[in-house]
Coordinates of C-alpha atoms in Angstrom, one line a residue:
M194 CA 13.1 -15.8 -103.2
L195 CA 15.3 -13.0 -104.4
N196 CA 12.3 -10.9 -105.5
Q197 CA 10.7 -11.2 -102.1
I198 CA 7.3 -12.2 -103.4
C199 CA 4.7 -14.1 -101.3
G200 CA 3.5 -17.3 -103.0
K201 CA 0.0 -16.8 -101.7
C202 CA -0.9 -13.2 -102.0
K203 CA 1.7 -12.2 -104.6
N204 CA 2.7 -9.1 -102.5
S205 CA 6.2 -8.2 -101.5
I206 CA 7.6 -9.7 -98.3
K207 CA 9.0 -7.1 -96.0
N208 CA 11.4 -7.3 -93.1
I209 CA 13.3 -10.2 -94.6
N210 CA 16.9 -10.8 -93.6
K211 CA 18.7 -11.3 -96.9
E212 CA 21.8 -12.7 -95.3
E213 CA 19.8 -15.3 -93.5
L214 CA 17.8 -16.1 -96.6
L215 CA 20.9 -16.6 -98.6
S216 CA 22.8 -18.5 -95.9
H217 CA 24.4 -21.8 -96.6
E218 CA 21.9 -23.7 -94.4
K219 CA 18.9 -22.2 -96.1
I220 CA 20.3 -22.9 -99.6
E221 CA 21.0 -26.5 -98.6
E222 CA 17.5 -26.9 -97.2
Q223 CA 16.0 -25.6 -100.4
K224 CA 18.1 -28.0 -102.4
R225 CA 17.0 -30.9 -100.3
I226 CA 13.3 -30.0 -100.6
Y227 CA 13.8 -29.7 -104.4
N228 CA 15.6 -33.1 -104.6
D229 CA 12.8 -34.7 -102.5
W230 CA 10.1 -33.5 -104.9
S231 CA 12.1 -34.3 -108.0
F232 CA 12.5 -37.8 -106.7
L233 CA 8.8 -38.2 -106.0
L234 CA 7.8 -36.9 -109.4
S235 CA 10.3 -39.1 -111.2
Q236 CA 9.0 -42.2 -112.9
Q237 CA 11.8 -44.4 -111.4
V238 CA 10.1 -44.5 -108.0
E239 CA 8.4 -47.9 -107.4
P240 CA 6.1 -48.6 -104.4
L241 CA 7.8 -49.6 -101.2
K242 CA 6.7 -53.1 -100.4
I243 CA 8.0 -55.7 -98.0
S244 CA 7.1 -59.3 -98.6
G245 CA 4.0 -60.2 -96.6
Y246 CA 3.0 -56.6 -95.9
S247 CA 0.9 -54.0 -97.7
I248 CA 2.5 -50.9 -99.2
E249 CA 1.2 -48.8 -96.2
D250 CA 2.6 -51.2 -93.6
S251 CA 5.9 -51.5 -95.5
L252 CA 6.3 -47.8 -95.4
V253 CA 5.6 -47.8 -91.7
I254 CA 8.2 -50.6 -91.1
K255 CA 10.9 -48.7 -93.0
Y256 CA 10.0 -45.5 -91.0
L257 CA 10.3 -47.5 -87.7
Y258 CA 13.7 -48.8 -88.7
F259 CA 14.9 -45.4 -89.7
I260 CA 13.7 -44.0 -86.3
H261 CA 15.2 -47.0 -84.5
Q262 CA 18.6 -46.1 -85.9
Q263 CA 18.3 -42.4 -84.9
K264 CA 17.1 -43.3 -81.4
Q265 CA 20.3 -45.1 -80.6
T266 CA 22.2 -41.9 -80.8
E267 CA 20.0 -39.0 -79.7
Y268 CA 16.6 -38.0 -78.3
I269 CA 13.9 -36.9 -80.8
P270 CA 12.3 -33.7 -79.6
I271 CA 9.6 -33.6 -82.4
P272 CA 6.3 -32.2 -81.1
F273 CA 4.1 -34.9 -82.8
F274 CA 6.4 -37.7 -81.8
R275 CA 5.1 -38.4 -78.3
D276 CA 4.2 -42.1 -78.1
F277 CA 4.0 -42.0 -81.9
Y278 CA 6.8 -44.5 -82.4
N279 CA 5.4 -47.0 -79.9
N280 CA 1.9 -46.7 -81.3
L281 CA 3.1 -47.6 -84.8
I282 CA 4.9 -50.6 -83.4
A283 CA 1.8 -51.7 -81.6
S284 CA -0.3 -51.4 -84.7
I285 CA 2.1 -53.4 -86.8
R286 CA 2.4 -56.1 -84.1
K287 CA -1.3 -56.5 -83.6
G288 CA -2.2 -56.2 -87.3
N289 CA -4.7 -53.6 -86.6
K290 CA -6.0 -51.1 -89.1
F291 CA -4.4 -47.7 -88.4
K292 CA -6.3 -45.2 -86.4
K293 CA -6.1 -41.5 -86.8
N294 CA -3.6 -41.0 -84.0
R295 CA -1.5 -43.8 -85.4
N296 CA -1.3 -42.9 -89.0
L297 CA 2.0 -42.2 -90.7
T298 CA 1.0 -39.2 -92.7
P299 CA 3.2 -37.6 -95.4
I300 CA 3.6 -34.6 -93.2
N301 CA 5.0 -36.6 -90.3
L302 CA 7.4 -38.5 -92.7
F303 CA 8.7 -35.2 -94.2
R304 CA 9.0 -33.6 -90.8
T305 CA 11.1 -36.4 -89.5
L306 CA 13.4 -36.6 -92.5
R307 CA 13.9 -32.8 -92.5
Y308 CA 14.6 -32.9 -88.8
F309 CA 17.5 -35.4 -89.4
N310 CA 18.4 -33.6 -92.7
V311 CA 17.9 -36.8 -94.7
E312 CA 16.7 -36.8 -98.3
L313 CA 13.7 -38.8 -99.4
Q314 CA 15.9 -40.7 -101.9
D315 CA 18.2 -41.9 -99.1
F316 CA 15.2 -43.0 -97.0
Y317 CA 13.8 -44.9 -100.0
K318 CA 17.1 -46.8 -100.6
L319 CA 17.2 -47.8 -96.9
Q320 CA 17.2 -51.6 -96.5
V321 CA 15.3 -53.1 -93.5
P322 CA 17.0 -56.2 -92.2
S323 CA 14.7 -59.2 -91.5
S324 CA 15.9 -59.4 -87.9
F325 CA 14.3 -56.0 -87.3
I326 CA 11.0 -57.2 -88.8
E327 CA 11.0 -60.3 -86.7
K328 CA 11.7 -58.1 -83.6
I329 CA 8.7 -56.0 -84.5
K330 CA 6.5 -59.1 -84.9
E331 CA 7.3 -60.4 -81.5
K332 CA 4.3 -60.4 -79.2
T333 CA 4.2 -59.1 -75.7
I334 CA 5.0 -61.5 -72.9
D335 CA 2.1 -63.6 -71.7
E336 CA 1.0 -61.9 -68.5
S337 CA -1.7 -64.4 -67.5
G338 CA -1.0 -65.8 -64.1
D339 CA -2.3 -67.7 -61.1
C340 CA -2.9 -66.9 -57.5
L341 CA 0.0 -67.3 -55.1
A342 CA -2.1 -67.7 -51.9
P343 CA -1.9 -71.4 -50.6
W344 CA -5.4 -71.1 -49.2
C345 CA -7.0 -70.0 -52.4
E346 CA -9.0 -72.3 -54.7
G347 CA -7.1 -70.8 -57.7
F348 CA -3.7 -71.6 -56.2
G349 CA -1.5 -73.1 -59.0
K350 CA -4.3 -72.7 -61.6
N351 CA -3.5 -70.5 -64.5
G352 CA -6.0 -67.8 -65.5
T353 CA -7.5 -67.0 -62.1
L354 CA -6.4 -63.4 -62.2
K355 CA -8.7 -60.8 -63.7
K356 CA -7.5 -57.4 -64.8
A357 CA -8.7 -54.6 -62.5
E358 CA -10.5 -51.6 -63.9
M359 CA -8.2 -49.1 -62.3
G360 CA -5.0 -47.2 -62.9
R361 CA -1.5 -47.6 -61.7
V362 CA -1.0 -49.0 -58.2
S363 CA 2.4 -48.3 -56.6
N364 CA 5.0 -49.1 -59.4
Y365 CA 2.7 -51.5 -61.2
K366 CA 1.1 -50.4 -64.4
R367 CA -1.1 -53.5 -64.7
V368 CA -3.1 -54.7 -61.7
S369 CA -5.1 -57.9 -61.5
I370 CA -7.4 -59.4 -58.8
C371 CA -7.8 -63.0 -57.9
E372 CA -11.5 -63.8 -58.4
K373 CA -11.4 -66.5 -55.7
C374 CA -9.7 -64.8 -52.8
N375 CA -9.7 -61.1 -53.8
L376 CA -5.9 -60.7 -53.4
M377 CA -4.4 -57.9 -55.5
Y378 CA -1.4 -58.6 -57.8
G379 CA 0.9 -56.4 -59.9
Y380 CA 2.9 -57.6 -62.8
N381 CA 6.7 -57.1 -62.6
K382 CA 8.0 -56.8 -66.1
K383 CA 11.6 -57.0 -65.1
N384 CA 11.1 -60.4 -63.5
N385 CA 8.1 -61.5 -65.6
T386 CA 6.3 -62.4 -62.4
W387 CA 3.1 -61.5 -60.5
E388 CA 3.6 -60.0 -57.0
N389 CA 1.1 -59.6 -54.2
I390 CA 0.7 -55.8 -53.9
D391 CA -1.0 -55.6 -50.5
K392 CA 1.6 -58.2 -49.0
I393 CA -1.1 -60.2 -47.3
I394 CA 0.6 -63.5 -48.3
Q395 CA 3.9 -62.2 -46.8
D396 CA 2.3 -61.0 -43.6
Y397 CA 0.4 -64.3 -43.2
K398 CA 3.6 -66.3 -43.5
V399 CA 5.2 -64.1 -40.9
S400 CA 2.3 -64.3 -38.4
S401 CA 0.8 -67.7 -39.2
Q402 CA 2.6 -69.5 -36.3
N403 CA 1.1 -67.1 -33.8
L404 CA -2.5 -67.3 -35.2
Y405 CA -3.5 -70.8 -34.5
G406 CA -5.6 -71.6 -31.5
I407 CA -6.4 -67.9 -30.7
K408 CA -10.1 -67.3 -30.0
K409 CA -10.1 -63.7 -28.8
L410 CA -9.1 -60.5 -30.6
D411 CA -6.9 -59.2 -27.8
D412 CA -4.8 -62.3 -27.9
F413 CA -3.8 -61.5 -31.5
Y414 CA -2.2 -58.2 -30.5
K415 CA -0.4 -59.9 -27.5
C416 CA 1.1 -62.4 -29.9
N417 CA 2.0 -59.8 -32.5
N418 CA 5.6 -58.7 -32.2
L419 CA 6.5 -58.5 -35.9
L420 CA 3.8 -56.5 -37.7
S421 CA 2.6 -52.9 -37.1
D422 CA -0.9 -52.4 -35.7
F423 CA -2.0 -51.2 -39.1
R424 CA -0.6 -54.2 -40.9
M425 CA -2.0 -56.6 -38.3
N426 CA -5.5 -55.2 -38.4
F427 CA -5.3 -55.2 -42.2
L428 CA -4.4 -58.9 -42.1
I429 CA -7.0 -59.9 -39.5
G430 CA -9.8 -58.2 -41.5
Y431 CA -8.8 -60.3 -44.5
L432 CA -8.4 -63.6 -42.6
L433 CA -11.8 -63.2 -40.9
N434 CA -13.6 -62.6 -44.2
H435 CA -12.1 -65.8 -45.7
S436 CA -12.6 -67.9 -42.6
L437 CA -8.9 -68.5 -42.2
I438 CA -9.3 -67.6 -38.4
N439 CA -12.2 -67.6 -36.1
I440 CA -12.8 -65.5 -33.0
M441 CA -15.6 -64.9 -30.6
E442 CA -16.3 -61.3 -31.8
I443 CA -17.0 -62.4 -35.4
N444 CA -20.8 -62.0 -35.1
E445 CA -20.4 -58.4 -33.8
F446 CA -18.4 -57.6 -37.0
K447 CA -21.1 -59.2 -39.2
R448 CA -23.9 -57.1 -37.6
N449 CA -25.5 -54.7 -40.1
L450 CA -22.9 -55.7 -42.7
H451 CA -24.9 -54.5 -45.7
Q452 CA -25.5 -51.1 -44.2
K453 CA -21.8 -50.8 -43.5
Q454 CA -20.9 -51.8 -47.0
V455 CA -23.2 -49.0 -48.4
Q456 CA -21.5 -46.5 -46.1
L457 CA -18.0 -47.6 -47.1
K458 CA -18.9 -47.4 -50.8
K459 CA -19.7 -43.7 -50.3
L460 CA -16.3 -43.1 -48.8
I461 CA -14.5 -45.1 -51.5
F462 CA -16.2 -43.0 -54.1
K463 CA -14.3 -40.1 -52.7
T464 CA -10.9 -41.8 -52.3
K465 CA -9.3 -45.2 -52.6
S466 CA -6.5 -44.5 -50.1
V467 CA -6.8 -47.0 -47.3
P468 CA -5.4 -44.7 -44.5
Y469 CA -7.8 -41.9 -45.5
L470 CA -10.7 -44.4 -45.7
R471 CA -9.9 -45.7 -42.2
S472 CA -9.7 -42.1 -40.8
M473 CA -13.0 -41.1 -42.5
A474 CA -14.8 -44.2 -41.3
R475 CA -13.6 -43.6 -37.7
E476 CA -14.7 -39.9 -37.8
Q477 CA -18.1 -40.4 -39.6
Y478 CA -19.2 -43.8 -38.4
G479 CA -17.2 -44.4 -35.3
W480 CA -15.6 -47.7 -36.6
N481 CA -12.5 -49.1 -35.0
D482 CA -9.8 -50.6 -37.2
I483 CA -11.0 -54.2 -37.1
N484 CA -14.5 -53.1 -38.0
F485 CA -13.2 -51.1 -40.9
F486 CA -10.9 -53.8 -42.3
F487 CA -13.5 -56.5 -42.0
V488 CA -15.9 -54.5 -44.1
Y489 CA -13.1 -53.4 -46.5
H490 CA -12.1 -57.0 -47.3
T491 CA -15.6 -58.2 -48.0
T492 CA -16.1 -59.5 -51.6
E493 CA -18.7 -56.8 -52.4
I494 CA -16.4 -54.0 -51.4
Q495 CA -13.4 -55.5 -53.2
R496 CA -15.5 -56.0 -56.4
Y497 CA -16.7 -52.4 -56.2
L498 CA -13.2 -51.0 -55.5
F499 CA -11.5 -52.8 -58.4
F500 CA -14.3 -53.2 -61.0
D501 CA -17.3 -50.9 -60.4
L502 CA -15.8 -47.8 -59.0
K503 CA -14.3 -46.6 -62.2
R504 CA -17.6 -47.0 -63.9
D505 CA -19.5 -45.2 -61.2
R506 CA -17.1 -42.3 -61.2
K507 CA -17.3 -42.0 -64.9
I508 CA -21.1 -41.9 -64.7
N509 CA -21.0 -39.4 -61.9
K510 CA -18.5 -37.3 -63.8
S511 CA -20.7 -37.5 -66.9
K512 CA -23.7 -36.3 -64.7
E513 CA -21.7 -33.4 -63.3
L514 CA -20.5 -32.4 -66.7
K515 CA -24.1 -32.6 -68.0
I516 CA -25.2 -30.3 -65.2
I517 CA -22.4 -27.8 -66.0
L518 CA -23.1 -27.9 -69.8
K519 CA -26.9 -27.6 -69.2
K520 CA -26.4 -24.4 -67.2
R521 CA -24.1 -23.0 -69.9
V522 CA -26.6 -23.9 -72.7
E523 CA -29.5 -22.4 -70.8
S524 CA -27.6 -19.2 -70.1
F525 CA -26.5 -18.9 -73.7
L526 CA -30.1 -19.5 -74.9
D527 CA -31.5 -16.8 -72.7
D528 CA -28.9 -14.4 -74.0
I529 CA -29.6 -15.2 -77.6
L530 CA -33.4 -15.1 -77.2
K531 CA -33.2 -11.7 -75.6
K532 CA -31.2 -10.4 -78.6
N533 CA -33.8 -12.0 -80.9
R534 CA -31.2 -13.8 -83.0
L535 CA -32.0 -16.9 -85.0
L536 CA -31.1 -20.0 -83.1
T537 CA -29.4 -23.1 -84.6
L538 CA -27.9 -26.2 -83.0
E539 CA -24.5 -25.3 -84.5
M540 CA -24.6 -21.8 -83.1
V541 CA -25.2 -23.0 -79.6
A542 CA -22.4 -25.6 -79.8
Q543 CA -20.0 -22.9 -81.0
G544 CA -21.2 -20.4 -78.5
I545 CA -20.3 -22.7 -75.5
D546 CA -17.2 -24.0 -77.2
I547 CA -18.2 -27.6 -77.7
N548 CA -19.3 -29.6 -80.8
V549 CA -22.8 -30.8 -81.8
K550 CA -21.9 -34.4 -81.0
T551 CA -21.3 -33.4 -77.3
L552 CA -24.7 -31.7 -77.2
R553 CA -26.4 -34.9 -78.5
K554 CA -24.3 -37.1 -76.2
Y555 CA -25.6 -35.4 -73.1
G556 CA -29.1 -35.0 -74.4
L557 CA -28.8 -31.2 -74.5
N558 CA -29.9 -31.0 -78.1
E559 CA -33.5 -31.5 -76.9
I560 CA -33.2 -28.2 -74.8
V561 CA -31.9 -26.4 -77.9
V562 CA -34.5 -27.9 -80.2
N563 CA -37.3 -26.9 -77.7
A564 CA -35.8 -23.3 -77.6
I565 CA -35.7 -23.3 -81.4
N566 CA -39.3 -24.4 -81.6
Q567 CA -40.3 -21.8 -79.0
Q568 CA -38.5 -19.1 -81.0
K569 CA -40.1 -20.3 -84.2
G570 CA -43.5 -20.4 -82.6
E571 CA -43.1 -16.8 -81.3
Q572 CA -41.9 -15.7 -84.8
L573 CA -44.9 -17.4 -86.4
L574 CA -47.3 -15.6 -84.0
E575 CA -45.7 -12.3 -84.8
E576 CA -45.7 -13.1 -88.4
K577 CA -49.4 -14.1 -88.2
A578 CA -50.3 -10.8 -86.5
K579 CA -48.4 -8.9 -89.2
F580 CA -50.2 -10.9 -92.0
K581 CA -53.6 -10.2 -90.5
I582 CA -53.0 -6.5 -90.5
I583 CA -51.8 -6.5 -94.1
I584 CA -54.9 -8.6 -95.2
N585 CA -57.4 -6.3 -93.4
D586 CA -55.8 -3.2 -94.9
Y587 CA -55.9 -4.8 -98.4
I588 CA -59.5 -5.9 -98.1
K589 CA -60.5 -2.5 -96.8
N590 CA -58.8 -0.8 -99.8
C591 CA -60.5 -3.2 -102.2
I592 CA -63.9 -2.4 -100.8
E593 CA -63.3 1.3 -100.8
D594 CA -61.9 1.3 -104.4
N595 CA -64.5 -1.2 -105.5
L596 CA -61.8 -3.6 -106.7
R597 CA -62.0 -7.4 -106.6
P598 CA -59.2 -8.9 -104.4
N599 CA -56.4 -10.6 -106.3
S600 CA -54.4 -13.6 -104.8
R601 CA -51.2 -12.7 -106.5
V602 CA -51.4 -9.2 -105.2
I603 CA -52.1 -10.3 -101.6
Y604 CA -49.3 -12.8 -101.5
K605 CA -46.9 -10.3 -103.0
L606 CA -47.9 -7.9 -100.2
L607 CA -47.3 -10.6 -97.6
G608 CA -43.9 -11.4 -99.1
T609 CA -44.5 -15.1 -99.4
T610 CA -46.1 -17.8 -101.6
Y611 CA -49.2 -19.8 -101.2
I612 CA -47.2 -23.0 -100.6
T613 CA -45.1 -21.5 -97.8
M614 CA -48.2 -19.9 -96.3
K615 CA -50.1 -23.2 -96.4
K616 CA -47.2 -24.9 -94.7
N617 CA -46.6 -22.4 -91.9
H618 CA -50.0 -20.7 -91.6
P619 CA -52.9 -22.8 -93.0
D620 CA -55.3 -20.7 -90.9
I621 CA -54.1 -17.5 -92.7
C622 CA -54.9 -19.2 -96.1
D623 CA -58.4 -19.9 -94.8
L624 CA -58.7 -16.4 -93.6
I625 CA -57.6 -15.0 -97.0
K626 CA -60.2 -17.3 -98.7
T627 CA -63.0 -16.2 -96.4
N628 CA -62.1 -12.5 -96.7
F629 CA -62.0 -12.8 -100.5
N630 CA -65.4 -14.5 -100.6
M631 CA -66.8 -11.8 -98.2
T632 CA -65.3 -9.0 -100.2
N633 CA -66.5 -10.4 -103.5
G634 CA -70.0 -10.8 -102.0
I635 CA -70.0 -7.2 -100.8
L636 CA -68.8 -5.8 -104.1
H637 CA -71.3 -7.9 -106.0
T638 CA -74.1 -6.6 -103.8
N639 CA -72.9 -3.0 -104.2
M640 CA -72.7 -3.5 -107.9
L641 CA -76.3 -4.9 -108.1
N642 CA -77.6 -2.0 -106.0
E643 CA -75.9 0.4 -108.3
Y644 CA -77.4 -1.3 -111.3
K645 CA -80.9 -1.3 -109.7
I646 CA -80.7 2.4 -109.1
K647 CA -79.8 3.0 -112.7
Y648 CA -82.6 0.7 -113.9
K649 CA -85.1 2.4 -111.6
V650 CA -84.1 5.9 -112.8
A651 CA -84.2 4.7 -116.5
I652 CA -87.7 3.2 -116.1
S653 CA -89.1 6.3 -114.4
K654 CA -87.7 8.6 -117.1
I655 CA -89.2 6.5 -119.9
I656 CA -92.7 6.5 -118.3
N657 CA -92.5 10.2 -117.5
E658 CA -91.8 10.8 -121.2
G659 CA -95.2 9.2 -121.9
N660 CA -93.7 6.1 -123.5
F661 CA -95.1 2.9 -122.2
K662 CA -93.2 0.6 -124.5
L663 CA -90.8 -0.7 -121.8
A664 CA -88.7 -3.0 -123.8
Y665 CA -85.5 -4.3 -122.2
S666 CA -83.4 -2.9 -125.0
R667 CA -84.9 0.6 -124.4
I668 CA -84.3 0.3 -120.6
N669 CA -80.7 -0.9 -121.0
K670 CA -80.0 1.9 -123.5
E671 CA -81.5 4.5 -121.1
A672 CA -79.6 3.1 -118.1
Q673 CA -76.4 2.9 -120.3
L674 CA -76.0 -0.8 -119.5
G675 CA -75.7 -3.7 -121.9
V676 CA -78.3 -6.3 -122.5
D677 CA -76.1 -9.0 -121.0
Y678 CA -76.5 -7.6 -117.5
L679 CA -80.1 -8.8 -117.4
R680 CA -79.2 -12.2 -118.7
R681 CA -76.1 -12.5 -116.5
Y682 CA -77.9 -11.4 -113.3
P683 CA -81.4 -12.9 -113.0
E684 CA -82.1 -10.9 -109.9
L685 CA -81.7 -7.7 -111.9
R686 CA -84.3 -9.0 -114.4
V687 CA -86.7 -9.8 -111.6
F688 CA -86.1 -6.3 -110.1
V689 CA -86.7 -4.6 -113.5
D690 CA -89.9 -6.6 -114.1
T691 CA -91.2 -5.7 -110.6
E692 CA -90.3 -2.0 -111.0
I693 CA -92.1 -1.9 -114.4
K694 CA -95.3 -3.4 -112.9
N695 CA -95.2 -0.9 -110.0
C696 CA -94.7 2.1 -112.3
L697 CA -97.6 1.0 -114.6
K698 CA -99.9 0.6 -111.7
Q699 CA -99.3 4.1 -110.7

């Protein structure tokens, strides 16, 4: 520290406040860190283990107890600490294996101890009372309940409430629906009771005395002197759906019910707010309040609202996100293809700031793979055209220089190997083979023609000298060719014999 040397790059550290570096607080912090590591490296440390728990769970329980003591006196403003304490308790209570966001890592432990200026040795010696362990093991209160509506088949029967697939409603974190009568309930943790959120039971008790014997809708409003028009219409819509009252206009409300349910689902997809839904239904479909609340309280709408809506919104959100990501992927691919850069799945994911798993999740990897194949196909076509030019030039030079083509030379000129060429361009391999055979044939024919000319000149010269002893050895010697040529190439021997006969005839 005094020499101002960086532990990583070994260079001097500039702009260091020596007074701050040598302050009492810094020195104490360094001492504590040194003591922590000395304690960890000592052989006296035995694994923390509480009876009935693993070493990992035992460490978590001791950590929870330590935090529990600190929470009694002050708030803990540690960045990683949000919901961390409660998540650890939930994991211990449920006996679940720790997830990544619930792990007690060494970093988190050291951060907490350093924040409270506590040495690791003191934390190790901390004794956890059995009462705290029992408190952690306590399970949550049984929140199963029964419907409170007297007219419901599930009234007084435990387990008729089903958890709704929706978020917080009013002040209730947990919302359940009665599967028999579609009433909505919220759990009050303070009183450990279920409460009817939409207050239909309460409104029914208030208005029940005025509802009996009424057959017309207008008579309901005349008798209503306790509820607002909104609450009254909300109640009537529910009662009509569950045959708790009967009026003459009921058939009118049931007309085209399925079509109305489809229309209302479209509105619910946009918002769950009943006042907004009522206003939108009035503006778009011309429904009055009774029509709206009658459709709203049907079982199909209630099931959709509390169980299927979240799924549909998630699916729609996924589709919208897929469309957005697809446009980003296509735009990025166009840009990369114009720049003629080599495409990979990882490059595209990094280019639009997502990971490869997200590409595969939304099926966008197929677009990328198609683009990669297209790019590869275009590159292969360009490569093939380049190869053909090199092959034609090589064959032309071989013919001009009267040299037999060599496979090693040609593949060296092409900058590849036979195996790679056979894999990527099998037709080029066939082209090379064909050109080699053709070139060898041309060179062979040229060679034979050259030899024929030499033999013809040699025979004519021997005859002109008046020597008619035309032995093959004499002809080969005169033509400056070896005897093996006539043996190796039978067509040359036939040519020589024919030429001798023609010359003798003359």
